[in-house]
């Protein structure tokens, strides 16, 4: 019996150093990973105040402005332009350090069979780079804003007539690289968990992928228009993937200790891979699938470090042009918001507000 106890004790004493060594190695590995990640968040504290909090919450009211334009350049030249009515949405955003999750939904009552407009986003932001994943569902309550190339009787007009034959879904992944990340903070401009202390700007590289899914029921157009519609515009569904590479510039103006204004402009060249139902694509060289897109952001922010409020405008423009068909889709979002940062990080808990 004593021999068995002695054997157990010796076995435990043998395993203890191995267990301790494993824990030390695990802690060392975690420390190395943390140091590597800190390289992506290294800042000049004379330009950017460090993020003192673990969590951030934001409540916003957003308004979307969206435009769809379909046109043809062969045969009878025609174009149709649609846009939904403006309607308010409420958004909730919650973030932990570098990760943010947001959801926007309609406030206004929708018709029974009308799809709801929603937006879901997941963001990952370090000082040196940012990644955005988002999904938008729009359309369903569009109006025909303008048209050209149609002959109507008795001078009748159909501008601003209701059109429920248009729906859109958009999925996107966007990655940006900040060259001057030690002095310029995108988080101070658009995520508000840091504060910009001095004016600074930076060149920005951007790589993105978006998947567009647009359905178009041309049979719901007014009869005088649908009966004279160019066959090239009688498509039912268009899906296209957009692979985009952009390069632009962003700048932050520190107006006072608590006020910040910012703007970033990001033109890009994109390659479109299209699939159109109800329309036969002609054989074209790959260069015909190259188009130009554009993203711009602007914001004005009041930020005390803990509490913040402001307004932000984001505008995206996508073009998909073929030799005899052009489809463009653009949308802008104005967000008015307020929020707070809370649960201080351990190293900042002794610092007074």
CSV table of C-alpha atoms in Angstrom, one decimal:
chain,number,residue,atom,x,y,z
A,1,UNK,CA,0.0,0.0,0.0
A,2,UNK,CA,2.8,2.4,0.9
A,3,UNK,CA,4.5,1.5,-2.3
A,4,UNK,CA,1.5,2.4,-4.3
A,5,UNK,CA,1.3,5.8,-2.5
A,6,UNK,CA,4.9,6.4,-3.2
A,7,UNK,CA,4.5,5.6,-6.9
A,8,UNK,CA,1.6,8.0,-7.2
A,9,UNK,CA,3.6,10.8,-5.5
A,10,UNK,CA,6.6,10.2,-7.8
A,11,UNK,CA,4.2,10.2,-10.8
A,12,UNK,CA,2.7,13.5,-9.8
A,13,UNK,CA,6.1,15.0,-9.1
A,14,UNK,CA,7.2,13.9,-12.6
A,15,UNK,CA,4.1,15.4,-14.3
A,16,UNK,CA,4.2,18.7,-12.4
A,17,UNK,CA,7.2,20.2,-14.2
A,18,UNK,CA,5.8,19.1,-17.6
A,19,UNK,CA,2.4,20.7,-16.8
A,20,UNK,CA,4.2,23.9,-15.6
A,21,UNK,CA,6.3,24.0,-18.7
A,22,UNK,CA,3.2,23.5,-20.9
A,23,UNK,CA,1.5,26.4,-19.1
A,24,UNK,CA,4.6,28.6,-19.5
A,25,UNK,CA,4.8,27.8,-23.2
A,26,UNK,CA,1.1,28.5,-23.7
A,27,UNK,CA,1.4,31.8,-21.9
A,28,UNK,CA,4.5,32.6,-24.0
A,29,UNK,CA,2.6,31.8,-27.2
A,30,UNK,CA,-0.3,34.0,-26.2
A,31,UNK,CA,2.0,36.8,-25.3
A,32,UNK,CA,3.8,36.5,-28.7
A,33,UNK,CA,0.4,36.6,-30.5
A,34,UNK,CA,-0.6,39.6,-28.4
A,35,UNK,CA,2.6,41.4,-29.2
A,36,UNK,CA,2.2,40.7,-32.9
A,37,UNK,CA,-1.4,42.1,-32.9
A,38,UNK,CA,-0.2,45.2,-31.0
A,39,UNK,CA,2.0,46.0,-34.0
A,40,UNK,CA,-1.2,46.5,-36.0
A,41,UNK,CA,-2.5,48.9,-33.3
A,42,UNK,CA,0.7,50.9,-32.6
A,43,UNK,CA,-0.1,54.6,-32.5
A,44,UNK,CA,1.5,57.9,-31.8
A,45,UNK,CA,-0.2,59.1,-28.7
A,46,UNK,CA,0.4,62.8,-29.6
A,47,UNK,CA,-2.0,62.2,-32.5
A,48,UNK,CA,-4.4,59.5,-31.3
A,49,UNK,CA,-5.7,58.8,-27.7
A,50,UNK,CA,-5.6,55.1,-27.0
A,51,UNK,CA,-8.8,53.1,-26.6
A,52,UNK,CA,-9.5,52.9,-22.9
A,53,UNK,CA,-12.6,50.7,-23.0
A,54,UNK,CA,-13.5,47.2,-23.9
A,55,UNK,CA,-17.1,47.7,-25.0
A,56,UNK,CA,-19.0,50.3,-27.1
A,57,UNK,CA,-22.7,50.7,-27.8
A,58,UNK,CA,-24.4,52.9,-30.4
A,59,UNK,CA,-28.0,53.7,-31.2
A,60,UNK,CA,-28.7,55.4,-34.6
A,61,UNK,CA,-31.4,56.6,-36.9
A,62,UNK,CA,-30.5,56.1,-40.6
A,63,UNK,CA,-32.0,57.3,-43.9
A,64,UNK,CA,-31.2,55.5,-47.2
A,65,UNK,CA,-31.1,57.0,-50.6
A,66,UNK,CA,-30.9,54.5,-53.4
A,67,UNK,CA,-30.8,54.7,-57.2
A,68,UNK,CA,-31.1,52.0,-60.0
A,69,UNK,CA,-30.6,52.9,-63.6
A,70,UNK,CA,-31.1,50.5,-66.6
A,71,UNK,CA,-30.1,51.6,-70.1
A,72,UNK,CA,-29.4,50.3,-73.6
A,73,UNK,CA,-27.3,51.7,-76.4
A,74,UNK,CA,-28.4,49.4,-79.2
A,75,UNK,CA,-31.5,49.8,-81.3
A,76,UNK,CA,-33.8,52.3,-79.6
A,77,UNK,CA,-31.8,54.0,-76.9
A,78,UNK,CA,-33.7,54.0,-73.7
A,79,UNK,CA,-33.1,54.4,-70.0
A,80,UNK,CA,-35.2,53.9,-66.8
A,81,UNK,CA,-34.2,55.3,-63.5
A,82,UNK,CA,-35.8,54.1,-60.2
A,83,UNK,CA,-35.4,54.9,-56.5
A,84,UNK,CA,-37.4,54.0,-53.4
A,85,UNK,CA,-38.9,56.5,-51.1
A,86,UNK,CA,-36.9,57.7,-48.2
A,87,UNK,CA,-37.9,56.0,-44.9
A,88,UNK,CA,-36.4,56.0,-41.5
A,89,UNK,CA,-34.6,53.0,-39.9
A,90,UNK,CA,-33.3,52.3,-36.5
A,91,UNK,CA,-29.9,50.7,-35.9
A,92,UNK,CA,-28.2,49.1,-33.0
A,93,UNK,CA,-24.4,48.6,-32.8
A,94,UNK,CA,-22.4,46.8,-30.2
A,95,UNK,CA,-18.6,46.4,-30.2
A,96,UNK,CA,-15.9,44.6,-28.2
A,97,UNK,CA,-12.5,46.3,-28.6
A,98,UNK,CA,-12.0,45.6,-32.4
A,99,UNK,CA,-15.1,43.7,-33.3
A,100,UNK,CA,-18.5,45.5,-34.1
A,101,UNK,CA,-21.9,44.0,-34.9
A,102,UNK,CA,-24.7,46.1,-36.3
A,103,UNK,CA,-28.3,45.7,-37.4
A,104,UNK,CA,-30.7,48.2,-39.1
A,105,UNK,CA,-34.4,47.7,-39.7
A,106,UNK,CA,-37.5,49.7,-40.8
A,107,UNK,CA,-39.4,51.9,-38.5
A,108,UNK,CA,-42.3,52.7,-40.9
A,109,UNK,CA,-45.1,50.1,-41.4
A,110,UNK,CA,-44.7,48.1,-44.6
A,111,UNK,CA,-47.3,46.7,-46.9
A,112,UNK,CA,-48.2,43.0,-46.3
A,113,UNK,CA,-46.3,41.6,-49.3
A,114,UNK,CA,-43.6,44.3,-49.4
A,115,UNK,CA,-40.1,43.1,-48.4
A,116,UNK,CA,-38.6,44.8,-45.4
A,117,UNK,CA,-35.3,46.8,-45.8
A,118,UNK,CA,-32.6,45.5,-43.6
A,119,UNK,CA,-28.9,45.8,-43.1
A,120,UNK,CA,-26.6,43.5,-41.1
A,121,UNK,CA,-22.9,44.2,-40.6
A,122,UNK,CA,-19.9,42.7,-38.9
A,123,UNK,CA,-16.7,44.9,-38.7
A,124,UNK,CA,-13.2,44.2,-37.5
A,125,UNK,CA,-11.1,47.3,-37.0
A,126,UNK,CA,-7.4,47.6,-35.9
A,127,UNK,CA,-5.5,50.9,-36.4
A,128,UNK,CA,-3.6,49.5,-39.4
A,129,UNK,CA,-6.5,47.8,-41.2
A,130,UNK,CA,-10.2,47.2,-41.2
A,131,UNK,CA,-12.5,44.5,-42.5
A,132,UNK,CA,-16.3,45.0,-43.1
A,133,UNK,CA,-18.8,42.2,-43.9
A,134,UNK,CA,-22.3,43.4,-44.7
A,135,UNK,CA,-25.7,42.4,-46.1
A,136,UNK,CA,-28.4,44.8,-47.4
A,137,UNK,CA,-31.9,44.0,-48.6
A,138,UNK,CA,-33.7,46.9,-50.3
A,139,UNK,CA,-36.3,47.7,-53.0
A,140,UNK,CA,-39.9,46.7,-53.1
A,141,UNK,CA,-41.3,50.2,-52.9
A,142,UNK,CA,-39.5,52.0,-55.8
A,143,UNK,CA,-40.8,54.8,-58.0
A,144,UNK,CA,-40.0,55.4,-61.6
A,145,UNK,CA,-38.2,58.7,-61.3
A,146,UNK,CA,-37.3,59.3,-65.0
A,147,UNK,CA,-37.3,57.6,-68.4
A,148,UNK,CA,-36.1,58.4,-71.9
A,149,UNK,CA,-36.5,57.0,-75.4
A,150,UNK,CA,-40.3,56.3,-75.1
A,151,UNK,CA,-43.2,57.8,-77.1
A,152,UNK,CA,-46.3,58.3,-75.0
A,153,UNK,CA,-49.7,59.4,-76.2
A,154,UNK,CA,-51.3,62.7,-75.3
A,155,UNK,CA,-48.2,63.9,-73.6
A,156,UNK,CA,-48.9,61.6,-70.6
A,157,UNK,CA,-46.1,61.2,-68.0
A,158,UNK,CA,-45.3,58.4,-65.6
A,159,UNK,CA,-42.6,60.0,-63.6
A,160,UNK,CA,-42.9,59.3,-59.8
A,161,UNK,CA,-45.3,56.5,-60.5
A,162,UNK,CA,-45.2,53.6,-58.0
A,163,UNK,CA,-43.3,50.5,-59.2
A,164,UNK,CA,-43.1,47.3,-57.0
A,165,UNK,CA,-41.2,45.2,-59.6
A,166,UNK,CA,-37.7,45.9,-58.3
A,167,UNK,CA,-35.9,44.2,-55.4
A,168,UNK,CA,-32.2,44.1,-54.5
A,169,UNK,CA,-29.9,42.1,-52.2
A,170,UNK,CA,-26.3,42.9,-51.7
A,171,UNK,CA,-23.5,41.0,-49.9
A,172,UNK,CA,-20.1,42.6,-49.5
A,173,UNK,CA,-16.7,42.1,-48.0
A,174,UNK,CA,-14.4,45.1,-47.8
A,175,UNK,CA,-10.8,45.3,-46.5
A,176,UNK,CA,-8.8,48.5,-46.1
A,177,UNK,CA,-5.2,49.2,-45.3
A,178,UNK,CA,-4.2,52.4,-43.5
A,179,UNK,CA,-0.6,53.5,-44.4
A,180,UNK,CA,-0.3,56.3,-41.8
A,181,UNK,CA,-2.1,54.3,-39.0
A,182,UNK,CA,0.1,55.7,-36.2
A,183,UNK,CA,-1.3,59.3,-36.8
A,184,UNK,CA,-4.6,58.8,-38.6
A,185,UNK,CA,-7.4,56.9,-37.0
A,186,UNK,CA,-10.4,55.6,-38.9
A,187,UNK,CA,-11.8,54.3,-35.6
A,188,UNK,CA,-12.0,57.9,-34.3
A,189,UNK,CA,-14.0,58.9,-37.4
A,190,UNK,CA,-16.4,56.0,-37.8
A,191,UNK,CA,-16.2,53.7,-34.7
A,192,UNK,CA,-15.6,56.3,-32.0
A,193,UNK,CA,-13.7,54.1,-29.5
A,194,UNK,CA,-10.6,56.4,-29.9
A,195,UNK,CA,-10.1,60.1,-30.1
A,196,UNK,CA,-8.1,62.0,-32.8
A,197,UNK,CA,-5.9,64.6,-31.0
A,198,UNK,CA,-4.3,66.4,-34.0
A,199,UNK,CA,-5.1,66.8,-37.7
A,200,UNK,CA,-3.8,63.9,-39.7
A,201,UNK,CA,-4.4,62.1,-43.0
A,202,UNK,CA,-3.4,58.9,-44.7
A,203,UNK,CA,-3.4,57.1,-48.1
A,204,UNK,CA,-5.8,54.1,-48.0
A,205,UNK,CA,-5.7,50.9,-50.1
A,206,UNK,CA,-8.9,49.0,-50.5
A,207,UNK,CA,-9.8,45.5,-51.7
A,208,UNK,CA,-13.5,44.4,-51.9
A,209,UNK,CA,-15.9,41.8,-53.1
A,210,UNK,CA,-19.6,42.4,-53.6
A,211,UNK,CA,-22.4,40.1,-54.8
A,212,UNK,CA,-25.4,42.0,-56.3
A,213,UNK,CA,-28.7,40.3,-56.8
A,214,UNK,CA,-31.3,42.5,-58.6
A,215,UNK,CA,-34.8,41.3,-59.8
A,216,UNK,CA,-36.7,43.4,-62.3
A,217,UNK,CA,-40.3,42.7,-63.3
A,218,UNK,CA,-40.7,44.9,-66.4
A,219,UNK,CA,-44.3,43.7,-66.8
A,220,UNK,CA,-45.2,46.0,-64.0
A,221,UNK,CA,-44.2,49.1,-65.9
A,222,UNK,CA,-47.0,51.3,-67.2
A,223,UNK,CA,-48.5,49.6,-70.4
A,224,UNK,CA,-47.4,52.5,-72.7
A,225,UNK,CA,-43.8,51.9,-71.5
A,226,UNK,CA,-43.7,48.1,-71.3
A,227,UNK,CA,-45.2,47.8,-74.8
A,228,UNK,CA,-42.4,49.9,-76.4
A,229,UNK,CA,-39.6,48.5,-74.2
A,230,UNK,CA,-36.3,47.6,-76.0
A,231,UNK,CA,-35.9,43.8,-75.8
A,232,UNK,CA,-32.5,44.4,-74.2
A,233,UNK,CA,-34.2,45.8,-71.2
A,234,UNK,CA,-36.6,42.9,-70.8
A,235,UNK,CA,-34.3,41.0,-68.4
A,236,UNK,CA,-35.8,39.5,-65.3
A,237,UNK,CA,-32.8,39.0,-63.0
A,238,UNK,CA,-29.3,40.1,-62.9
A,239,UNK,CA,-26.6,38.7,-60.6
A,240,UNK,CA,-23.0,40.0,-60.8
A,241,UNK,CA,-19.9,39.7,-58.7
A,242,UNK,CA,-17.8,42.8,-58.3
A,243,UNK,CA,-14.0,42.4,-57.6
A,244,UNK,CA,-12.6,45.8,-56.8
A,245,UNK,CA,-9.2,47.3,-56.1
A,246,UNK,CA,-9.1,50.9,-54.9
A,247,UNK,CA,-6.7,53.6,-53.7
A,248,UNK,CA,-7.6,56.8,-52.0
A,249,UNK,CA,-7.1,59.2,-49.2
A,250,UNK,CA,-8.7,60.1,-45.8
A,251,UNK,CA,-8.3,63.1,-43.6
A,252,UNK,CA,-9.3,64.0,-40.0
A,253,UNK,CA,-9.7,67.6,-38.9
A,254,UNK,CA,-9.7,68.2,-35.1
A,255,UNK,CA,-12.0,71.2,-34.7
A,256,UNK,CA,-11.6,71.3,-30.9
A,257,UNK,CA,-10.9,68.9,-28.0
A,258,UNK,CA,-14.2,67.1,-28.5
A,259,UNK,CA,-15.1,67.8,-32.1
A,260,UNK,CA,-13.8,66.0,-35.2
A,261,UNK,CA,-14.7,66.2,-38.9
A,262,UNK,CA,-13.4,63.6,-41.5
A,263,UNK,CA,-13.7,62.7,-45.1
A,264,UNK,CA,-12.3,59.8,-47.2
A,265,UNK,CA,-12.5,59.4,-51.0
A,266,UNK,CA,-11.8,56.0,-52.6
A,267,UNK,CA,-12.1,55.5,-56.3
A,268,UNK,CA,-11.5,51.9,-57.5
A,269,UNK,CA,-11.3,49.8,-60.7
A,270,UNK,CA,-13.5,46.7,-60.7
A,271,UNK,CA,-14.0,43.5,-62.6
A,272,UNK,CA,-17.6,42.4,-63.0
A,273,UNK,CA,-18.7,38.7,-63.5
A,274,UNK,CA,-22.4,38.8,-64.7
A,275,UNK,CA,-25.3,36.5,-65.1
A,276,UNK,CA,-28.5,37.9,-66.5
A,277,UNK,CA,-31.7,36.0,-66.8
A,278,UNK,CA,-33.9,36.9,-69.8
A,279,UNK,CA,-31.0,38.5,-71.7
A,280,UNK,CA,-28.4,36.9,-73.9
A,281,UNK,CA,-24.9,38.3,-73.2
A,282,UNK,CA,-22.8,38.9,-76.3
A,283,UNK,CA,-19.3,37.6,-76.4
A,284,UNK,CA,-17.0,40.3,-75.2
A,285,UNK,CA,-13.3,40.5,-74.2
A,286,UNK,CA,-12.6,40.6,-70.5
A,287,UNK,CA,-11.7,44.3,-70.7
A,288,UNK,CA,-15.4,45.0,-71.3
A,289,UNK,CA,-16.0,43.8,-67.8
A,290,UNK,CA,-13.8,46.5,-66.3
A,291,UNK,CA,-15.6,49.4,-64.7
A,292,UNK,CA,-15.1,52.1,-62.2
A,293,UNK,CA,-16.7,52.2,-58.7
A,294,UNK,CA,-16.6,54.8,-56.0
A,295,UNK,CA,-16.8,55.0,-52.2
A,296,UNK,CA,-16.9,58.1,-50.1
A,297,UNK,CA,-17.3,58.6,-46.4
A,298,UNK,CA,-17.7,61.8,-44.3
A,299,UNK,CA,-18.6,62.4,-40.6
A,300,UNK,CA,-18.8,65.0,-37.9
A,301,UNK,CA,-18.3,63.6,-34.4
A,302,UNK,CA,-18.6,64.9,-30.8
A,303,UNK,CA,-16.6,62.6,-28.6
A,304,UNK,CA,-15.5,63.0,-24.9
A,305,UNK,CA,-13.8,59.6,-24.9
A,306,UNK,CA,-16.7,57.9,-23.1
A,307,UNK,CA,-19.7,59.5,-24.7
A,308,UNK,CA,-20.1,60.4,-28.4
A,309,UNK,CA,-22.7,61.6,-30.9
A,310,UNK,CA,-22.5,62.6,-34.5
A,311,UNK,CA,-23.6,62.2,-38.2
A,312,UNK,CA,-22.0,60.1,-40.9
A,313,UNK,CA,-22.6,59.9,-44.6
A,314,UNK,CA,-21.5,56.9,-46.7
A,315,UNK,CA,-22.0,56.7,-50.5
A,316,UNK,CA,-21.3,53.7,-52.8
A,317,UNK,CA,-21.6,53.7,-56.6
A,318,UNK,CA,-21.4,50.5,-58.8
A,319,UNK,CA,-21.5,50.4,-62.6
A,320,UNK,CA,-21.9,47.3,-64.8
A,321,UNK,CA,-21.7,48.3,-68.5
A,322,UNK,CA,-21.9,46.0,-71.5
A,323,UNK,CA,-21.7,46.9,-75.1
A,324,UNK,CA,-25.5,47.2,-75.3
A,325,UNK,CA,-26.7,47.2,-71.7
A,326,UNK,CA,-25.8,49.4,-68.7
A,327,UNK,CA,-26.9,48.7,-65.1
A,328,UNK,CA,-25.9,51.1,-62.3
A,329,UNK,CA,-26.7,50.9,-58.7
A,330,UNK,CA,-25.8,53.5,-56.1
A,331,UNK,CA,-26.8,54.1,-52.5
A,332,UNK,CA,-26.1,56.6,-49.8
A,333,UNK,CA,-26.7,56.3,-46.1
A,334,UNK,CA,-27.0,59.2,-43.6
A,335,UNK,CA,-26.6,58.1,-40.0
A,336,UNK,CA,-27.3,60.2,-36.9
A,337,UNK,CA,-26.2,58.5,-33.8
A,338,UNK,CA,-25.3,58.6,-30.1
A,339,UNK,CA,-23.5,56.1,-27.9
A,340,UNK,CA,-21.0,55.4,-25.2
A,341,UNK,CA,-17.8,53.4,-24.4
A,342,UNK,CA,-17.8,51.4,-21.2
A,343,UNK,CA,-16.0,48.8,-19.1
A,344,UNK,CA,-12.5,50.3,-18.9
A,345,UNK,CA,-9.5,48.2,-19.7
A,346,UNK,CA,-7.5,47.2,-16.6
A,347,UNK,CA,-4.5,49.5,-17.3
A,348,UNK,CA,-6.8,52.5,-17.5
A,349,UNK,CA,-9.1,52.0,-14.5
A,350,UNK,CA,-7.2,54.3,-12.2
A,351,UNK,CA,-7.4,57.2,-14.7
A,352,UNK,CA,-10.2,59.7,-13.8
A,353,UNK,CA,-12.7,60.7,-16.5
